[in-house]
Coordinates of C-alpha atoms in Angstrom, one line a residue:
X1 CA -17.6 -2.2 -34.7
X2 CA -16.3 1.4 -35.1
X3 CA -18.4 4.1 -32.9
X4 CA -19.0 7.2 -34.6
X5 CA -16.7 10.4 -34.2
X6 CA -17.7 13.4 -33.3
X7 CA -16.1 16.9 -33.0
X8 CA -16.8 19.6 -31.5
X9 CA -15.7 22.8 -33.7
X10 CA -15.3 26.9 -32.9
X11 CA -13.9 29.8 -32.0
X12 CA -11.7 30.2 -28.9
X13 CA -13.9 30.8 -25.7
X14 CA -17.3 29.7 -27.2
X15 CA -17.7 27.1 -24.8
X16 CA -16.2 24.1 -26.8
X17 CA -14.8 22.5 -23.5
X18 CA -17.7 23.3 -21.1
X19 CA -19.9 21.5 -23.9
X20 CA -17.6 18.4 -23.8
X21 CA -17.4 18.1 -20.3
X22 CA -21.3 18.3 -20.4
X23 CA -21.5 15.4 -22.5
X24 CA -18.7 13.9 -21.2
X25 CA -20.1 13.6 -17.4
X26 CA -16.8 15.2 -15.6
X27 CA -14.5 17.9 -15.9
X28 CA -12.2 16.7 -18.1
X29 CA -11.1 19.3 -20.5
X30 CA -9.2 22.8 -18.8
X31 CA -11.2 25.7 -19.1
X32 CA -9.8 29.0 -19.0
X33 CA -10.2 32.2 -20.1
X34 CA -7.1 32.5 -22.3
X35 CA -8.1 31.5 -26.3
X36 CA -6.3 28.2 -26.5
X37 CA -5.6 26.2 -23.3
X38 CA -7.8 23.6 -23.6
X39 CA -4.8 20.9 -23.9
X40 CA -6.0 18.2 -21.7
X41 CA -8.1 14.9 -22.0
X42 CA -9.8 15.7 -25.5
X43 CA -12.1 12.5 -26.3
X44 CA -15.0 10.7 -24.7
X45 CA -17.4 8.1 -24.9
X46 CA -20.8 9.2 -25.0
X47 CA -23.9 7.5 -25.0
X48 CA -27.0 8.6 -26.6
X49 CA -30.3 7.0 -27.8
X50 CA -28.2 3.7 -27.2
X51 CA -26.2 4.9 -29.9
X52 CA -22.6 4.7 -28.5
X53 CA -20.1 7.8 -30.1
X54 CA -16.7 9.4 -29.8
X55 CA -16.9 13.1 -28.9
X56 CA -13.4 15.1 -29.3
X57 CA -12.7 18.8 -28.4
X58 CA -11.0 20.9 -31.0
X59 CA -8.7 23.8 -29.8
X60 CA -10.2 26.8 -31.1
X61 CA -9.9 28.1 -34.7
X62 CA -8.9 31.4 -35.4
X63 CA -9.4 31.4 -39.0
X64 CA -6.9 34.4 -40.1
X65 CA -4.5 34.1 -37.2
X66 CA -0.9 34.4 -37.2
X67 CA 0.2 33.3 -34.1
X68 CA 1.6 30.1 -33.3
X69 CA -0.6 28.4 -31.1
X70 CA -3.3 29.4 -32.9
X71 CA -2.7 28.6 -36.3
X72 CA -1.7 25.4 -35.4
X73 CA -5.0 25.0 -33.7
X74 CA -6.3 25.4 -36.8
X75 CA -4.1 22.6 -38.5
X76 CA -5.4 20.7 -35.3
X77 CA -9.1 21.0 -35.6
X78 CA -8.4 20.4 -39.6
X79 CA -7.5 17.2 -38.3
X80 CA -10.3 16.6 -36.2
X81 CA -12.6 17.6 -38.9
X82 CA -11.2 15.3 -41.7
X83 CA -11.1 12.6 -38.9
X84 CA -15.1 13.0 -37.7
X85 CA -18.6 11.5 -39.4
X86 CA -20.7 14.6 -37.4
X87 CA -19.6 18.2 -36.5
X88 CA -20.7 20.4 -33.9
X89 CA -20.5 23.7 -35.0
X90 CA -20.7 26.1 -31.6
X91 CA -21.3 29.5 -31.6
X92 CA -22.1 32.5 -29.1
X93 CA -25.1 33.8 -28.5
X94 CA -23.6 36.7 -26.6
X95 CA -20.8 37.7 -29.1
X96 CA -23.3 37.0 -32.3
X97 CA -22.0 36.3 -35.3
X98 CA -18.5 37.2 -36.3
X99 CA -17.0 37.1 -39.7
X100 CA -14.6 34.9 -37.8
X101 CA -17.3 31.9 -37.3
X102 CA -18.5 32.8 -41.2
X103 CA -14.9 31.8 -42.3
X104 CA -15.0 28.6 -40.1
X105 CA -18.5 28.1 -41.8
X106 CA -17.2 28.1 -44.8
X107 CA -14.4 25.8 -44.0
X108 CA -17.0 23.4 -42.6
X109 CA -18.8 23.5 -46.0
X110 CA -16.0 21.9 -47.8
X111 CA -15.7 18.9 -45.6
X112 CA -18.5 17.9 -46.8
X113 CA -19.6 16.3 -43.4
X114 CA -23.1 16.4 -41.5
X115 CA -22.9 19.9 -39.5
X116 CA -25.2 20.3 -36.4
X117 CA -25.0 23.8 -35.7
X118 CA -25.3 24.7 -31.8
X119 CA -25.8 28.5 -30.4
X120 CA -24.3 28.5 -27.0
X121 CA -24.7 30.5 -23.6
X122 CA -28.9 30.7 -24.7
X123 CA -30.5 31.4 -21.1
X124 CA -33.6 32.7 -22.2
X125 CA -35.0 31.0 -25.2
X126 CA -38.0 34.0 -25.4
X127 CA -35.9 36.8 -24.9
X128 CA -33.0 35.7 -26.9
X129 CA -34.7 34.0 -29.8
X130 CA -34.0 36.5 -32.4
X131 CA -30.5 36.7 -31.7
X132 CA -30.6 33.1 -32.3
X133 CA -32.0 33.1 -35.8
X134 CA -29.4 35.4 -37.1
X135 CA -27.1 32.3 -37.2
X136 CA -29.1 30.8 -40.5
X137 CA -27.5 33.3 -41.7
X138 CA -24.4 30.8 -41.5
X139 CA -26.0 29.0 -44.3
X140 CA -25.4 25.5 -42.5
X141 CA -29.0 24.7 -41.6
X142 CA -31.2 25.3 -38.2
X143 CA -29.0 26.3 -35.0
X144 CA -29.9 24.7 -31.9
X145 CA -30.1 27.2 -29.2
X146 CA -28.3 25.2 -25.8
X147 CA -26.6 26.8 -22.6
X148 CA -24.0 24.3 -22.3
X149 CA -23.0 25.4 -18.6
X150 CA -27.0 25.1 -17.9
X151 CA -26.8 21.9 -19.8
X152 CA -30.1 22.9 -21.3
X153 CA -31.3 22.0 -25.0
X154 CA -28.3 19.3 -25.0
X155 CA -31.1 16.5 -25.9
X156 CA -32.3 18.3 -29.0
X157 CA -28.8 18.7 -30.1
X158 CA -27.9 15.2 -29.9
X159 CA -31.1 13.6 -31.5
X160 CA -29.8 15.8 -34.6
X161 CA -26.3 14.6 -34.0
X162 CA -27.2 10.6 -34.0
X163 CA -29.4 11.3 -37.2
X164 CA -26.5 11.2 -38.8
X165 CA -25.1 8.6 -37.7
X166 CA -25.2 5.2 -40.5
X167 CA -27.7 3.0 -39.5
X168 CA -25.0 0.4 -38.8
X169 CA -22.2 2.7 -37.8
X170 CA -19.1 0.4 -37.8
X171 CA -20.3 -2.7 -40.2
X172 CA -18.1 -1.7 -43.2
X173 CA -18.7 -4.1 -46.2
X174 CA -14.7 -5.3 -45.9
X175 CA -14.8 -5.8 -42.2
X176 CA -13.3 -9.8 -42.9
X177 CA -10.4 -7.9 -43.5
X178 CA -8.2 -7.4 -40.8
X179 CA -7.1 -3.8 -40.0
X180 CA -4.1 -2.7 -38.5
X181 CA -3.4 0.5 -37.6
X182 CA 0.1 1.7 -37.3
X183 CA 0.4 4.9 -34.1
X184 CA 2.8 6.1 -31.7
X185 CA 4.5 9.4 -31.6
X186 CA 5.5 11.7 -34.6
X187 CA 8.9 10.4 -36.5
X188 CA 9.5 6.7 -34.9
X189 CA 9.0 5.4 -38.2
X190 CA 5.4 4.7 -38.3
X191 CA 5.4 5.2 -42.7
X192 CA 8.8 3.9 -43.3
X193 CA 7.4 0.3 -41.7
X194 CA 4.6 0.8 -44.1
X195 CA 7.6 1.4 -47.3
X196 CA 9.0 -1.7 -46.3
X197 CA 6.4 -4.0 -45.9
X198 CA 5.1 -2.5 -48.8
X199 CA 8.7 -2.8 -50.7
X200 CA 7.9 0.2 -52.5
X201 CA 7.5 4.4 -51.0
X202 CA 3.7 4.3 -51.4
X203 CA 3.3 6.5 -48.2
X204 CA 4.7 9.8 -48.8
X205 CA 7.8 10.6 -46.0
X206 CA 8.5 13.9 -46.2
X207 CA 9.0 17.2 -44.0
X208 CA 6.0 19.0 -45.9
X209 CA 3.5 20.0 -43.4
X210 CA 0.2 18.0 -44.1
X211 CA 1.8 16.1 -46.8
X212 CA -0.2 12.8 -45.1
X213 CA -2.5 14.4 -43.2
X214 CA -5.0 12.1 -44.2
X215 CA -5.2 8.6 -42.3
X216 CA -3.4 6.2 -45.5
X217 CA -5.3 2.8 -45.4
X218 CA -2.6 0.6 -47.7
X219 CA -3.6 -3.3 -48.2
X220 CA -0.6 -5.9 -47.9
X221 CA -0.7 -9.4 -49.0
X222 CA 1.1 -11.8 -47.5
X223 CA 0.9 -15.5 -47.8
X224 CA -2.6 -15.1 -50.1
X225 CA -3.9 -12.7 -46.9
X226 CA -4.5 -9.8 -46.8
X227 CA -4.7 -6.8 -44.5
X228 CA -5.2 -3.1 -44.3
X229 CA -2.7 -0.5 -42.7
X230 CA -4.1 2.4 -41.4
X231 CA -1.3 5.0 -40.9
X232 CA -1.3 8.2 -38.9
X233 CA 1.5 9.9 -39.6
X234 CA 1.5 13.3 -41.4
X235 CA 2.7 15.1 -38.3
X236 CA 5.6 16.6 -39.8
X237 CA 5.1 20.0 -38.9
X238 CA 8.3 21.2 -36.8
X239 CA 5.9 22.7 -33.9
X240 CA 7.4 24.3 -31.0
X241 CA 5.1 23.5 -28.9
X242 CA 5.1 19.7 -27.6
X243 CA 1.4 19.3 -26.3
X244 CA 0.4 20.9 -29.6
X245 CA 1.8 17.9 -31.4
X246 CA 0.7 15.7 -28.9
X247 CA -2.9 16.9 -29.2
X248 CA -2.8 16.3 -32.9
X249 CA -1.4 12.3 -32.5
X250 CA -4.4 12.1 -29.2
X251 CA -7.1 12.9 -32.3
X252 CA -5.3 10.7 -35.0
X253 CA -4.8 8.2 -32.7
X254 CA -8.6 8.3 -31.5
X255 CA -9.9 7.9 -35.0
X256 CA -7.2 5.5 -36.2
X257 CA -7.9 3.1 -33.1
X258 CA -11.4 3.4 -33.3
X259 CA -11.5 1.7 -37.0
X260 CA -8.9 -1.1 -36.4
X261 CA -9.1 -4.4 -35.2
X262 CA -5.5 -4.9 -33.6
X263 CA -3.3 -1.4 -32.7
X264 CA 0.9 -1.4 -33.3
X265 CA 2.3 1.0 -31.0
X266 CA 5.8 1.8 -32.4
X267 CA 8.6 3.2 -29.6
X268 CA 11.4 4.6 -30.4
X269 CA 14.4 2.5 -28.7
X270 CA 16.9 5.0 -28.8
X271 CA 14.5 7.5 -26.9
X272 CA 12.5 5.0 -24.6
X273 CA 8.9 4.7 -23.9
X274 CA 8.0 7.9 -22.6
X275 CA 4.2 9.2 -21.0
X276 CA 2.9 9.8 -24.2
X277 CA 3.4 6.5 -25.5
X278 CA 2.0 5.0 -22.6
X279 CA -1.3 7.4 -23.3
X280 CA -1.6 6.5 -27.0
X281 CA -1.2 2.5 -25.5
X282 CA -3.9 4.1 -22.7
X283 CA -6.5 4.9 -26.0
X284 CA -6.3 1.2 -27.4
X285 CA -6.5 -0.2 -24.1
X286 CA -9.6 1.5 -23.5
X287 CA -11.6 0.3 -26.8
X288 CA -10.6 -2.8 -26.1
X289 CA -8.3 -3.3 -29.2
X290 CA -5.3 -5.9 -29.7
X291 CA -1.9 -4.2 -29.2
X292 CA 1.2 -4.9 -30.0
X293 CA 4.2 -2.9 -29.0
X294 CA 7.0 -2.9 -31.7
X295 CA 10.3 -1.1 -30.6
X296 CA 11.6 0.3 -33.6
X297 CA 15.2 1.5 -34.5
X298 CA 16.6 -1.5 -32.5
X299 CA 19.6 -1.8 -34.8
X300 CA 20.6 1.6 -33.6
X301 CA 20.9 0.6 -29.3
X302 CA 24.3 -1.0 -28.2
X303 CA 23.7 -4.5 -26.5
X304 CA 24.9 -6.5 -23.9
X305 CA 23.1 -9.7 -23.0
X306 CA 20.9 -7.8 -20.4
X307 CA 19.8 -5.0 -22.9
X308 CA 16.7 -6.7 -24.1
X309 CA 15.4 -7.9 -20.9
X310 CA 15.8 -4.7 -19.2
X311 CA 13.9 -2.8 -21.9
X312 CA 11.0 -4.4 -21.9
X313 CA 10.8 -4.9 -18.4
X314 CA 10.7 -0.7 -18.4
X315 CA 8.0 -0.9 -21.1
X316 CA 6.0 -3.6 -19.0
X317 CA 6.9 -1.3 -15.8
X318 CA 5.5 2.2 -17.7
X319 CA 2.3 0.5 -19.5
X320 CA 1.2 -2.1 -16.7
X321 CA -2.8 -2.1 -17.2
X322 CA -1.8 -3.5 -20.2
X323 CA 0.4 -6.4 -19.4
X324 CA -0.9 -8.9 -21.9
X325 CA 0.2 -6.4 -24.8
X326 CA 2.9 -8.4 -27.6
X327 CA 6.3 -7.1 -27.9
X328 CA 8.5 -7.0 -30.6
X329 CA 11.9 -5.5 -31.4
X330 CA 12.6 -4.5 -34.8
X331 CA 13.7 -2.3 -37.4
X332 CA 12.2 -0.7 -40.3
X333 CA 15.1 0.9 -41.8
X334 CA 17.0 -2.8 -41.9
X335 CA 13.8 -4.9 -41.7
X336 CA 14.9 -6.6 -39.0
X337 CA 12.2 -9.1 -37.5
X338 CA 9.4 -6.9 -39.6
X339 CA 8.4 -11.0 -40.7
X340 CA 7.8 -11.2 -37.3
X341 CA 5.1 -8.4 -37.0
X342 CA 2.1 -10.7 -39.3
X343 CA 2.6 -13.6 -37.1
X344 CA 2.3 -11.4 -33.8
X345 CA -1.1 -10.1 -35.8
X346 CA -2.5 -12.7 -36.2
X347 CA -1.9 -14.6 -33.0
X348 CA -3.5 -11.6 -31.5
X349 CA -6.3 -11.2 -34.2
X350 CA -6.9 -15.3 -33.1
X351 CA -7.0 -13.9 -29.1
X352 CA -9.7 -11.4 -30.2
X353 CA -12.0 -13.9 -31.5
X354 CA -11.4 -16.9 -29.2
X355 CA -14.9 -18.1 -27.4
X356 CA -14.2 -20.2 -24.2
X357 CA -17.5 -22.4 -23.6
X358 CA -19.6 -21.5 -20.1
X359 CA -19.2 -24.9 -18.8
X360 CA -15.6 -25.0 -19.1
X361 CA -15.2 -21.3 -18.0
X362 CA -16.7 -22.0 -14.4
X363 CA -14.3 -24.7 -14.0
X364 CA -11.9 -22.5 -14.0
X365 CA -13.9 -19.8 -11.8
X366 CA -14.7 -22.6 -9.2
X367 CA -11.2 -24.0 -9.1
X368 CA -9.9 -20.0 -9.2
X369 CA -12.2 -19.3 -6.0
X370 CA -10.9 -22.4 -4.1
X371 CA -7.5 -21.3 -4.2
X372 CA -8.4 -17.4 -3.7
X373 CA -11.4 -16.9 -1.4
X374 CA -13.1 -13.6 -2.9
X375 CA -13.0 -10.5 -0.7
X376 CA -15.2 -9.3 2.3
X377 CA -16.4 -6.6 3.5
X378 CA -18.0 -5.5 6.7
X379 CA -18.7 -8.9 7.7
X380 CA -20.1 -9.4 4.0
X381 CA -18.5 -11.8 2.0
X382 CA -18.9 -11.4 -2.5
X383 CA -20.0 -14.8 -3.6
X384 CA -19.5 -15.2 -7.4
X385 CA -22.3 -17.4 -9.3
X386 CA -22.1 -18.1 -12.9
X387 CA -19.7 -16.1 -15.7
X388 CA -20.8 -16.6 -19.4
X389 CA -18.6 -14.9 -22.4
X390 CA -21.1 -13.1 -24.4
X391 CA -19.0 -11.8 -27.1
X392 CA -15.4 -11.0 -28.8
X393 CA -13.5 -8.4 -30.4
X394 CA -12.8 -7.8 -27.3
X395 CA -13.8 -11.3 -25.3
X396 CA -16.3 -9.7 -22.9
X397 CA -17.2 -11.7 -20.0
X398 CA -20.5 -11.3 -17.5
X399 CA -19.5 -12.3 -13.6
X400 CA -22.6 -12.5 -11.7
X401 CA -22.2 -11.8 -7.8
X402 CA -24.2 -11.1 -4.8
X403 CA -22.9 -7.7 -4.3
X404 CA -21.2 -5.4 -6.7
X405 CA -19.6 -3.0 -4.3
X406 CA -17.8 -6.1 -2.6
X407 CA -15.9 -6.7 -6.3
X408 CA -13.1 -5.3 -5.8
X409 CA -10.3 -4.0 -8.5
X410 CA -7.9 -6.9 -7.2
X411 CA -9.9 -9.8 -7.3
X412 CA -11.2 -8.7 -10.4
X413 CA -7.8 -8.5 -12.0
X414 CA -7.2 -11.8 -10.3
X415 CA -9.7 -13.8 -11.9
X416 CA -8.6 -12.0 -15.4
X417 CA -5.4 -13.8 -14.5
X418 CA -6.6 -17.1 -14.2
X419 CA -8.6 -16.8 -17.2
X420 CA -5.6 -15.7 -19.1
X421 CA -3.5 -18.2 -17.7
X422 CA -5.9 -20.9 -18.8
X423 CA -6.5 -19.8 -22.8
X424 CA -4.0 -17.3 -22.9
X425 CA -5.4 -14.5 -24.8
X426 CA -2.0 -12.8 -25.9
X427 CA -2.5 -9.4 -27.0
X428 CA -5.8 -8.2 -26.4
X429 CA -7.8 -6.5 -23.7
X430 CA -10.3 -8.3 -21.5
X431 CA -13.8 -6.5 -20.6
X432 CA -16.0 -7.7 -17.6
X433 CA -19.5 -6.7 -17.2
X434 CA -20.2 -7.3 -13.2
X435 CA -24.2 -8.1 -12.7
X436 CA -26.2 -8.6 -9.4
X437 CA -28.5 -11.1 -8.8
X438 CA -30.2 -12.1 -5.9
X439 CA -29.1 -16.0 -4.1
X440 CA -32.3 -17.2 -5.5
X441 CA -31.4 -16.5 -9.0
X442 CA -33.4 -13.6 -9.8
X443 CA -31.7 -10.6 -11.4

């Protein structure tokens, strides 16, 4: 299941970040005074109604701009906008309204999404009421006056947001049909693997800004199966500014991620897996996706018999919280090993949906506890009880203990361990839910 995206749309310095930090529960976004440098951590999980959504922070738009930064921060919230099923529109109470949030208005309109409209900085709701209604005159229904640094009329602004959510956000009609989706940086290849499994140039490669700006889902057969590529290339614009291009592939990579079943993370072997490779890893990690890390352009590196075993130890080194992730070397140009790439699928896509039963799970927890006694604390020791899977896609396992507190990171990733050791599990994430309940069984 897919959560919902959301983005949060504006002008620079309309509170985009302080309204996504809000939501968000932490300071995660930079906020400044200077139009543009929000550049940091730009999605969250948010939780609302026990409807579960993705919230990401556009940079500002400046709709007639001709600088740099900010034009591009137009192309970047295009992105986001194309990439979202709800938009929050904020605006400024203080500054009113400019023709500048008119022209983003307008190029809300023809996205032809949902559009929440929020007023921001409202400290007074009597005293600044009127001010407030002068922002129907945006044409893009009733603005919700909030005061995002007060965190007040948040709750209002959500309940519209959810009630445009699908009823069953996520449960598309081909969901039997596995989805792969194709990220990594700009230019490692990610369409030309597409061409060649495809055998034809169906994805357009070309140095056109925006020529696939559009996520391409492409359907490949192979051996009477099939399965849909979801490709996020399209960033071909030759920006001078490399967090600018970052931010874009953070909010193609979000949405991409969000709608596949098992993510392909391509590295390019001449350049090496760098920190932004180990972030876009950091995003499929997160949601619990399958991964597979393909090194691409491997016909390019010189050997030696050591070459292989040294790079992925580097990989391994620079993206260990993900250590069960499959690795391939290959190349798209040649082919070479590209075969290889539906069998590592679907050994993960098999990973994903294995169910170990409860009884045979706690032999492994009692045996795993015997060998390792589990952490104390203070005199206090963490007794484990019971664990139960109770579902997959990603296998999501329930450990019920004494104490919470006294689970500690280590252990945790211990037992994960044994657990993988034991069914193996290649290629996808594990989740634990820790639970408390009481030595006499009560919850």
């Amino acid at each position: 299941m897919s959560k919902p995206i959301v983005a949060i749309v504006g002008r620079p310095n309309v509170g985009k970040s302080t309204l996504f930090n809000a939501l968000a529960g932490e300071m995660i976004s930079i906020v400044k005074d200077t139009p543009g440098v929000t550049r940091d951590r730009i999605y969250a999980d948010v939780s609302w109604l026990d409807r579960d959504f993705t919230i990401i922070d556009t940079g500002g738009i400046e709709p007639d701009s001709q600088d740099i930064i900010l034009s591009q921060m137009r192309e970047q919230a295009q992105i986001a906008i194309d990439s979202a099923d709800v938009i929050i529109f904020i605006t400024d109470v203080r500054q009113g309204l400019t023709d500048a949030d008119s022209q983003v208005a307008d190029m809300l309109r023809k996205s032809r999404r949902p559009v929440v409209l929020a007023v921001n900085k409202v400290d007074n709701y009597k005293s600044q009421q009127m001010d407030v209604y002068e922002f129907y005159n945006l044409g893009i229904g009733e603005p919700f006056p909030i005061s995002a640094e007060g965190k007040q009329g948040i709750g209002d602004l959500l309940d519209a947001v959810v009630s445009h959510f699908p009823e069953h956000s996520g449960e598309e009609e081909d969901s039997e049909i596995p989805k792969i989706a194709i990220v990594g940086k700009p230019n490692v290849g990610k369409s030309s693997i597409i061409n060649k499994l495809l055998g034809e140039n169906r994805v357009i490669v070309s140095d056109i800004p925006g020529t696939t700006r559009d996520a391409v889902d492409t359907t490949i057969t192979r051996n009477g199966k099939d399965y849909i590529f979801i490709d996020t290339a399209g960033l071909r614009r030759k920006s001078k500014i490399k967090e600018d291009i970052e931010r874009y592939s953070i909010i193609r990579t979000v949405s991409a991620v969000e709608r596949c079943d098992v993510a392909v993370l391509m590295i390019d072997a001449a350049e090496g897996i760098t920190e932004q490779d180990a972030k876009i890893a950091g995003i499929a990690h997160d949601r619990g996706k399958g991964l597979i890390i393909a090194v691409n352009k491997w016909d390019l590196v010189e050997k030696d018999n050591s070459t292989m075993k040294t790079y992925t130890e580097k990989i391994r080194s620079v993206l260990s919280f993900a250590p069960y992730a499959e690795m391939l070397y290959i190349s798209a140009k040649t082919g070479q090993r590209l075969n290889k790439l539906f069998d590592a699928v679907d050994q993960v896509l098999e990973s994903q949906s294995l169910r170990v039963p409860t009884g045979v799970l706690n032999e492994i927890l009692t045996e795993a506890i015997a060998m390792q006694q589990p952490p104390s604390d203070k005199g206090r020791r963490l007794k484990i009880f019971y664990m139960t899977q109770v579902s997959i896609k990603p296998p999501t396992f329930v450990i019920f203990v004494n104490d919470r507190k006294l689970m500690h990171f280590s252990y945790q990733r211990y037992l994960e361990n044994r657990i993988r050791d034991s069914f193996g599990f290649q290629g996808t994430a594990i989740h634990f839910i820790i639970r408390e309940r009481q030595e006499n069984g009560e919850s």
